[in-house]
Amino acid sequence: MKLINKVVEDVDALTDLLSVVRIDLVTSFLQVVQPPGFWGDSSLPHLFLTFDDGPSPHTTPALLEILAETDTKATFFLIGKEAEKFPDLVKEIHQAGHAIGNHSHTHEYLPRLSSSEIEYQVVKANQVLGDIIGERVELFRPPFGMMDGRVASCLKKHNLSAVYWTSAPEDWAIPGAARVIRRVQWKLKRGGIIVLHEGKELAKQTLEAAKQIIYSCRHQHLELDKVELCLTSNRRRIMDS
Ligand SMILES: [Zn+2]
C-alpha cells in the first residue's frame, strides 16, 4: 500500500512539474506574440496574488476573510456580468483595499469577436465596476489571457493596462489544493504574478490554496501586494522604449 501511495505521489509530482514547464513555455511564447502588458517584474520587492472570474458568493467572502486575517492585499479581476449580480461583493473587495480589475463583461475569447464587440466587452465591464465602486478601473486581464492588436488599441483608448501572469497553476482543471500549491511554490519569486480562479466548483481548492500560498510567502519572507497602475505603467514604458 505504501509503495502504491509513493508511486501515485511521484506521478502527481511529475505531472505538476510538467504543468509548470508547459505553462512556462506558453507564457514565454505569449510574452513575445501578445500585445505588451505587465508580466511581473523581478526588480519589484513584492509578488502579486490575483483572483480571476469573480465575484462569486462561493469564494469572494471567504477569500476576503483570509486576506483580512493575514493582512494581505490582492487583486481581483472581475467579470462585469457577475459584478452586476453581486454588487455588494464588489463593494466589499474595494472597501477592504484590494485592487479591482476588469476581466471583460461576459468572459469571451476576445480575438474571435468583432471590434465593436470587443469595445462592448471592455467598456461595459468598466462601466459596471466603476459605477459600483465609484472609481475608474484601470487594470485589465484578458479572458484566457488572449488579446490581439484590436483589444490592445481598445485598452489604450480607455486607459487600461493589461496584466498577465508568471504563475498559472492550471487550477481550472481542479487538480486539488495540494497540487495547486506545489505548482505555485515552485514559481514563488519577487515581482511574480500568481493567478487563481473564483467560482463554485473551485471554491474549496481556491480557498485552501490561497491560504497556503500566503503562509508560504510569509515563511519565505516574500511580501504580497496588490497590482497598481504605476507598476504596470513603469513596465509599459520600459517595453515601449
Ligand atoms: Zn477568466
mmCIF file of C-alpha atoms and ligand atoms in Angstrom:
data_model
loop_
_atom_site.group_PDB
_atom_site.id
_atom_site.type_symbol
_atom_site.label_atom_id
_atom_site.label_comp_id
_atom_site.label_asym_id
_atom_site.label_seq_id
_atom_site.Cartn_x
_atom_site.Cartn_y
_atom_site.Cartn_z
ATOM 1 C CA MET A 1 0.000 0.000 0.000
ATOM 2 C CA LYS A 2 2.845 2.336 0.942
ATOM 3 C CA LEU A 3 4.527 1.614 -2.392
ATOM 4 C CA ILE A 4 1.302 2.357 -4.326
ATOM 5 C CA ASN A 5 0.921 5.647 -2.461
ATOM 6 C CA LYS A 6 4.542 6.526 -3.235
ATOM 7 C CA VAL A 7 4.061 5.767 -6.951
ATOM 8 C CA VAL A 8 0.859 7.852 -7.071
ATOM 9 C CA GLU A 9 2.649 10.695 -5.304
ATOM 10 C CA ASP A 10 5.589 10.502 -7.741
ATOM 11 C CA VAL A 11 3.244 10.520 -10.745
ATOM 12 C CA ASP A 12 1.411 13.558 -9.312
ATOM 13 C CA ALA A 13 4.697 15.371 -8.703
ATOM 14 C CA LEU A 14 5.857 14.633 -12.243
ATOM 15 C CA THR A 15 2.509 15.801 -13.672
ATOM 16 C CA ASP A 16 2.807 19.008 -11.651
ATOM 17 C CA LEU A 17 6.329 19.589 -12.894
ATOM 18 C CA LEU A 18 5.147 19.086 -16.484
ATOM 19 C CA SER A 19 2.286 21.517 -15.880
ATOM 20 C CA VAL A 20 4.708 24.203 -14.670
ATOM 21 C CA VAL A 21 7.073 23.609 -17.592
ATOM 22 C CA ARG A 22 4.172 23.690 -20.079
ATOM 23 C CA ILE A 23 2.754 26.931 -18.648
ATOM 24 C CA ASP A 24 6.248 28.482 -18.581
ATOM 25 C CA LEU A 25 6.697 27.654 -22.270
ATOM 26 C CA VAL A 26 3.257 29.034 -23.180
ATOM 27 C CA THR A 27 3.910 32.144 -21.086
ATOM 28 C CA SER A 28 7.295 32.758 -22.744
ATOM 29 C CA PHE A 29 5.699 32.376 -26.173
ATOM 30 C CA LEU A 30 2.815 34.707 -25.312
ATOM 31 C CA GLN A 31 5.213 37.350 -23.980
ATOM 32 C CA VAL A 32 6.642 37.532 -27.489
ATOM 33 C CA VAL A 33 3.447 37.406 -29.551
ATOM 34 C CA GLN A 34 0.889 39.151 -27.330
ATOM 35 C CA PRO A 35 0.431 42.944 -27.149
ATOM 36 C CA PRO A 36 2.515 44.460 -24.308
ATOM 37 C CA GLY A 37 1.319 44.295 -20.738
ATOM 38 C CA PHE A 38 2.527 43.661 -17.194
ATOM 39 C CA TRP A 39 4.163 40.237 -16.950
ATOM 40 C CA GLY A 40 5.558 40.858 -13.481
ATOM 41 C CA ASP A 41 8.894 42.472 -12.788
ATOM 42 C CA SER A 42 11.705 40.787 -10.859
ATOM 43 C CA SER A 43 13.059 44.176 -9.739
ATOM 44 C CA LEU A 44 9.937 44.731 -7.610
ATOM 45 C CA PRO A 45 10.071 43.792 -3.918
ATOM 46 C CA HIS A 46 6.601 42.197 -3.808
ATOM 47 C CA LEU A 47 4.737 39.475 -5.595
ATOM 48 C CA PHE A 48 1.098 39.583 -6.540
ATOM 49 C CA LEU A 49 -1.773 37.228 -5.778
ATOM 50 C CA THR A 50 -4.640 37.661 -8.263
ATOM 51 C CA PHE A 51 -8.088 36.087 -8.494
ATOM 52 C CA ASP A 52 -9.990 35.836 -11.787
ATOM 53 C CA ASP A 53 -13.639 35.227 -12.712
ATOM 54 C CA GLY A 54 -15.357 36.636 -9.599
ATOM 55 C CA PRO A 55 -17.154 37.996 -7.816
ATOM 56 C CA SER A 56 -18.622 34.752 -6.531
ATOM 57 C CA PRO A 57 -20.643 34.160 -3.364
ATOM 58 C CA HIS A 58 -18.847 30.788 -3.135
ATOM 59 C CA THR A 59 -15.359 32.275 -2.867
ATOM 60 C CA THR A 60 -15.230 36.067 -2.524
ATOM 61 C CA PRO A 61 -16.471 36.419 1.102
ATOM 62 C CA ALA A 62 -14.167 33.658 2.380
ATOM 63 C CA LEU A 63 -11.216 34.991 0.394
ATOM 64 C CA LEU A 64 -11.780 38.436 1.885
ATOM 65 C CA GLU A 65 -11.746 36.850 5.330
ATOM 66 C CA ILE A 66 -8.467 35.015 4.660
ATOM 67 C CA LEU A 67 -6.889 38.167 3.237
ATOM 68 C CA ALA A 68 -8.050 40.245 6.227
ATOM 69 C CA GLU A 69 -6.833 37.666 8.759
ATOM 70 C CA THR A 70 -3.403 37.584 7.147
ATOM 71 C CA ASP A 71 -3.262 41.327 6.435
ATOM 72 C CA THR A 72 -2.702 40.637 2.736
ATOM 73 C CA LYS A 73 -3.683 42.779 -0.250
ATOM 74 C CA ALA A 74 -4.673 41.082 -3.510
ATOM 75 C CA THR A 75 -6.082 41.906 -6.943
ATOM 76 C CA PHE A 76 -9.469 40.704 -8.192
ATOM 77 C CA PHE A 77 -10.131 40.616 -11.945
ATOM 78 C CA LEU A 78 -13.925 40.657 -12.089
ATOM 79 C CA ILE A 79 -16.405 39.740 -14.806
ATOM 80 C CA GLY A 80 -18.829 42.633 -15.426
ATOM 81 C CA LYS A 81 -21.915 40.457 -15.622
ATOM 82 C CA GLU A 82 -21.087 38.712 -12.321
ATOM 83 C CA ALA A 83 -20.435 42.112 -10.734
ATOM 84 C CA GLU A 84 -23.959 43.173 -11.782
ATOM 85 C CA LYS A 85 -25.328 40.117 -9.942
ATOM 86 C CA PHE A 86 -23.247 40.632 -6.796
ATOM 87 C CA PRO A 87 -22.507 44.359 -6.445
ATOM 88 C CA ASP A 88 -22.171 44.110 -2.663
ATOM 89 C CA LEU A 89 -19.269 41.693 -3.041
ATOM 90 C CA VAL A 90 -17.539 44.136 -5.396
ATOM 91 C CA LYS A 91 -18.022 46.904 -2.835
ATOM 92 C CA GLU A 92 -16.605 44.679 -0.091
ATOM 93 C CA ILE A 93 -13.495 43.930 -2.158
ATOM 94 C CA HIS A 94 -12.997 47.623 -2.792
ATOM 95 C CA GLN A 95 -13.670 48.691 0.791
ATOM 96 C CA ALA A 96 -11.144 46.145 2.052
ATOM 97 C CA GLY A 97 -8.490 47.960 -0.003
ATOM 98 C CA HIS A 98 -7.831 45.329 -2.663
ATOM 99 C CA ALA A 99 -7.321 46.221 -6.319
ATOM 100 C CA ILE A 100 -10.128 45.584 -8.794
ATOM 101 C CA GLY A 101 -9.510 44.908 -12.471
ATOM 102 C CA ASN A 102 -11.740 44.371 -15.491
ATOM 103 C CA HIS A 103 -11.932 40.772 -16.797
ATOM 104 C CA SER A 104 -14.424 41.646 -19.622
ATOM 105 C CA HIS A 105 -18.190 41.709 -19.387
ATOM 106 C CA THR A 106 -19.085 38.093 -20.220
ATOM 107 C CA HIS A 107 -15.665 36.375 -20.385
ATOM 108 C CA GLU A 108 -15.434 35.833 -24.148
ATOM 109 C CA TYR A 109 -12.356 34.850 -26.134
ATOM 110 C CA LEU A 110 -11.763 38.405 -27.338
ATOM 111 C CA PRO A 111 -9.689 37.812 -30.526
ATOM 112 C CA ARG A 112 -12.708 35.969 -32.020
ATOM 113 C CA LEU A 113 -15.024 38.984 -31.591
ATOM 114 C CA SER A 114 -15.665 41.936 -33.895
ATOM 115 C CA SER A 115 -14.080 45.267 -32.960
ATOM 116 C CA SER A 116 -17.416 46.628 -31.727
ATOM 117 C CA GLU A 117 -17.988 43.517 -29.604
ATOM 118 C CA ILE A 118 -14.506 43.918 -28.096
ATOM 119 C CA GLU A 119 -15.342 47.547 -27.287
ATOM 120 C CA TYR A 120 -18.562 46.401 -25.595
ATOM 121 C CA GLN A 121 -16.778 43.734 -23.513
ATOM 122 C CA VAL A 122 -14.217 46.218 -22.235
ATOM 123 C CA VAL A 123 -16.362 49.331 -21.810
ATOM 124 C CA LYS A 124 -19.440 47.674 -20.330
ATOM 125 C CA ALA A 125 -17.457 45.892 -17.608
ATOM 126 C CA ASN A 126 -15.616 49.111 -16.789
ATOM 127 C CA GLN A 127 -18.925 50.961 -16.514
ATOM 128 C CA VAL A 128 -20.462 48.324 -14.250
ATOM 129 C CA LEU A 129 -17.414 48.128 -11.974
ATOM 130 C CA GLY A 130 -16.857 51.900 -11.958
ATOM 131 C CA ASP A 131 -20.500 52.570 -11.050
ATOM 132 C CA ILE A 132 -20.318 50.134 -8.131
ATOM 133 C CA ILE A 133 -17.048 51.302 -6.599
ATOM 134 C CA GLY A 134 -17.239 54.969 -7.619
ATOM 135 C CA GLU A 135 -13.786 54.862 -9.185
ATOM 136 C CA ARG A 136 -12.453 54.198 -12.639
ATOM 137 C CA VAL A 137 -10.977 50.729 -13.096
ATOM 138 C CA GLU A 138 -7.528 50.865 -14.690
ATOM 139 C CA LEU A 139 -6.373 47.253 -14.898
ATOM 140 C CA PHE A 140 -7.497 44.619 -17.379
ATOM 141 C CA ARG A 141 -6.839 40.911 -17.620
ATOM 142 C CA PRO A 142 -7.958 39.341 -20.912
ATOM 143 C CA PRO A 143 -10.119 36.201 -20.560
ATOM 144 C CA PHE A 144 -7.973 33.117 -21.286
ATOM 145 C CA GLY A 145 -5.004 35.533 -21.349
ATOM 146 C CA MET A 146 -5.582 36.228 -25.029
ATOM 147 C CA MET A 147 -5.552 39.608 -26.760
ATOM 148 C CA ASP A 148 -4.871 40.918 -30.236
ATOM 149 C CA GLY A 149 -3.981 44.349 -31.630
ATOM 150 C CA ARG A 150 -7.617 45.468 -31.626
ATOM 151 C CA VAL A 151 -8.003 44.604 -27.941
ATOM 152 C CA ALA A 152 -4.736 46.436 -27.193
ATOM 153 C CA SER A 153 -5.991 49.556 -29.074
ATOM 154 C CA CYS A 154 -9.262 49.419 -27.164
ATOM 155 C CA LEU A 155 -7.389 49.218 -23.832
ATOM 156 C CA LYS A 156 -5.172 52.132 -24.822
ATOM 157 C CA LYS A 157 -8.209 54.219 -25.836
ATOM 158 C CA HIS A 158 -9.796 53.614 -22.427
ATOM 159 C CA ASN A 159 -6.561 53.959 -20.416
ATOM 160 C CA LEU A 160 -6.487 50.389 -19.233
ATOM 161 C CA SER A 161 -3.313 48.391 -18.571
ATOM 162 C CA ALA A 162 -3.147 44.685 -19.399
ATOM 163 C CA VAL A 163 -1.971 42.418 -16.573
ATOM 164 C CA TYR A 164 -0.784 38.891 -17.403
ATOM 165 C CA TRP A 165 0.855 36.359 -15.024
ATOM 166 C CA THR A 166 4.031 34.459 -14.155
ATOM 167 C CA SER A 167 2.385 31.509 -12.356
ATOM 168 C CA ALA A 168 -0.837 29.926 -13.602
ATOM 169 C CA PRO A 169 -1.156 26.537 -11.838
ATOM 170 C CA GLU A 170 -3.944 25.313 -14.158
ATOM 171 C CA ASP A 171 -6.295 25.387 -11.177
ATOM 172 C CA TRP A 172 -9.249 25.435 -13.596
ATOM 173 C CA ALA A 173 -8.675 21.696 -14.166
ATOM 174 C CA ILE A 174 -9.243 21.202 -10.396
ATOM 175 C CA PRO A 175 -6.157 19.094 -9.583
ATOM 176 C CA GLY A 176 -6.737 19.709 -5.841
ATOM 177 C CA ALA A 177 -5.346 22.324 -3.477
ATOM 178 C CA ALA A 178 -2.152 20.431 -2.595
ATOM 179 C CA ARG A 179 -1.104 20.251 -6.242
ATOM 180 C CA VAL A 180 -2.060 23.852 -6.994
ATOM 181 C CA ILE A 181 0.063 24.886 -4.008
ATOM 182 C CA ARG A 182 3.033 22.771 -5.163
ATOM 183 C CA ARG A 183 2.876 24.258 -8.686
ATOM 184 C CA VAL A 184 2.769 27.801 -7.296
ATOM 185 C CA GLN A 185 5.504 27.158 -4.728
ATOM 186 C CA TRP A 186 7.969 26.228 -7.470
ATOM 187 C CA LYS A 187 7.313 29.645 -9.008
ATOM 188 C CA LEU A 188 7.313 31.871 -5.920
ATOM 189 C CA LYS A 189 9.610 34.823 -6.580
ATOM 190 C CA ARG A 190 9.641 38.580 -6.130
ATOM 191 C CA GLY A 191 7.780 40.500 -8.818
ATOM 192 C CA GLY A 192 5.804 37.399 -9.859
ATOM 193 C CA ILE A 193 2.059 37.303 -10.531
ATOM 194 C CA ILE A 194 0.045 34.285 -9.348
ATOM 195 C CA VAL A 195 -3.371 33.544 -10.887
ATOM 196 C CA LEU A 196 -6.084 31.614 -9.050
ATOM 197 C CA HIS A 197 -9.743 31.396 -10.049
ATOM 198 C CA GLU A 198 -13.014 32.033 -8.231
ATOM 199 C CA GLY A 199 -16.269 30.069 -8.610
ATOM 200 C CA LYS A 200 -18.409 27.359 -7.072
ATOM 201 C CA GLU A 201 -16.547 24.300 -8.383
ATOM 202 C CA LEU A 202 -13.177 25.772 -7.451
ATOM 203 C CA ALA A 203 -14.165 27.129 -4.043
ATOM 204 C CA LYS A 204 -12.584 24.527 -1.753
ATOM 205 C CA GLN A 205 -9.388 24.368 -3.771
ATOM 206 C CA THR A 206 -9.002 28.142 -4.233
ATOM 207 C CA LEU A 207 -9.582 28.946 -0.571
ATOM 208 C CA GLU A 208 -7.137 26.319 0.676
ATOM 209 C CA ALA A 209 -4.547 27.221 -1.971
ATOM 210 C CA ALA A 210 -4.815 30.960 -1.240
ATOM 211 C CA LYS A 211 -4.321 30.336 2.473
ATOM 212 C CA GLN A 212 -1.282 28.097 1.974
ATOM 213 C CA ILE A 213 0.303 30.362 -0.640
ATOM 214 C CA ILE A 214 0.041 33.307 1.763
ATOM 215 C CA TYR A 215 1.633 31.207 4.544
ATOM 216 C CA SER A 216 4.395 30.032 2.190
ATOM 217 C CA CYS A 217 5.171 33.618 1.247
ATOM 218 C CA ARG A 218 5.341 34.600 4.921
ATOM 219 C CA HIS A 219 7.624 31.677 5.637
ATOM 220 C CA GLN A 220 9.979 32.726 2.828
ATOM 221 C CA HIS A 221 9.819 36.431 3.783
ATOM 222 C CA LEU A 222 8.121 37.266 0.490
ATOM 223 C CA GLU A 223 5.584 40.080 0.691
ATOM 224 C CA LEU A 224 2.352 40.049 -1.265
ATOM 225 C CA ASP A 225 0.742 43.240 -2.539
ATOM 226 C CA LYS A 226 -1.945 44.347 -4.967
ATOM 227 C CA VAL A 227 -1.181 45.300 -8.562
ATOM 228 C CA GLU A 228 -1.184 49.068 -9.019
ATOM 229 C CA LEU A 229 -1.303 51.065 -12.190
ATOM 230 C CA CYS A 230 2.035 52.796 -11.512
ATOM 231 C CA LEU A 231 3.784 49.396 -11.599
ATOM 232 C CA THR A 232 2.214 48.396 -14.890
ATOM 233 C CA SER A 233 2.849 51.870 -16.385
ATOM 234 C CA ASN A 234 6.539 51.758 -15.493
ATOM 235 C CA ARG A 235 6.775 48.369 -17.064
ATOM 236 C CA ARG A 236 4.876 49.522 -20.149
ATOM 237 C CA ARG A 237 7.169 52.498 -20.579
ATOM 238 C CA ILE A 238 10.196 50.217 -20.427
ATOM 239 C CA MET A 239 8.642 47.889 -23.007
ATOM 240 C CA ASP A 240 7.612 50.760 -25.297
ATOM 241 C CA SER A 241 11.063 52.375 -25.247
HETATM 242 ZN ZN ZN B 1 -11.118 34.178 -16.605
#
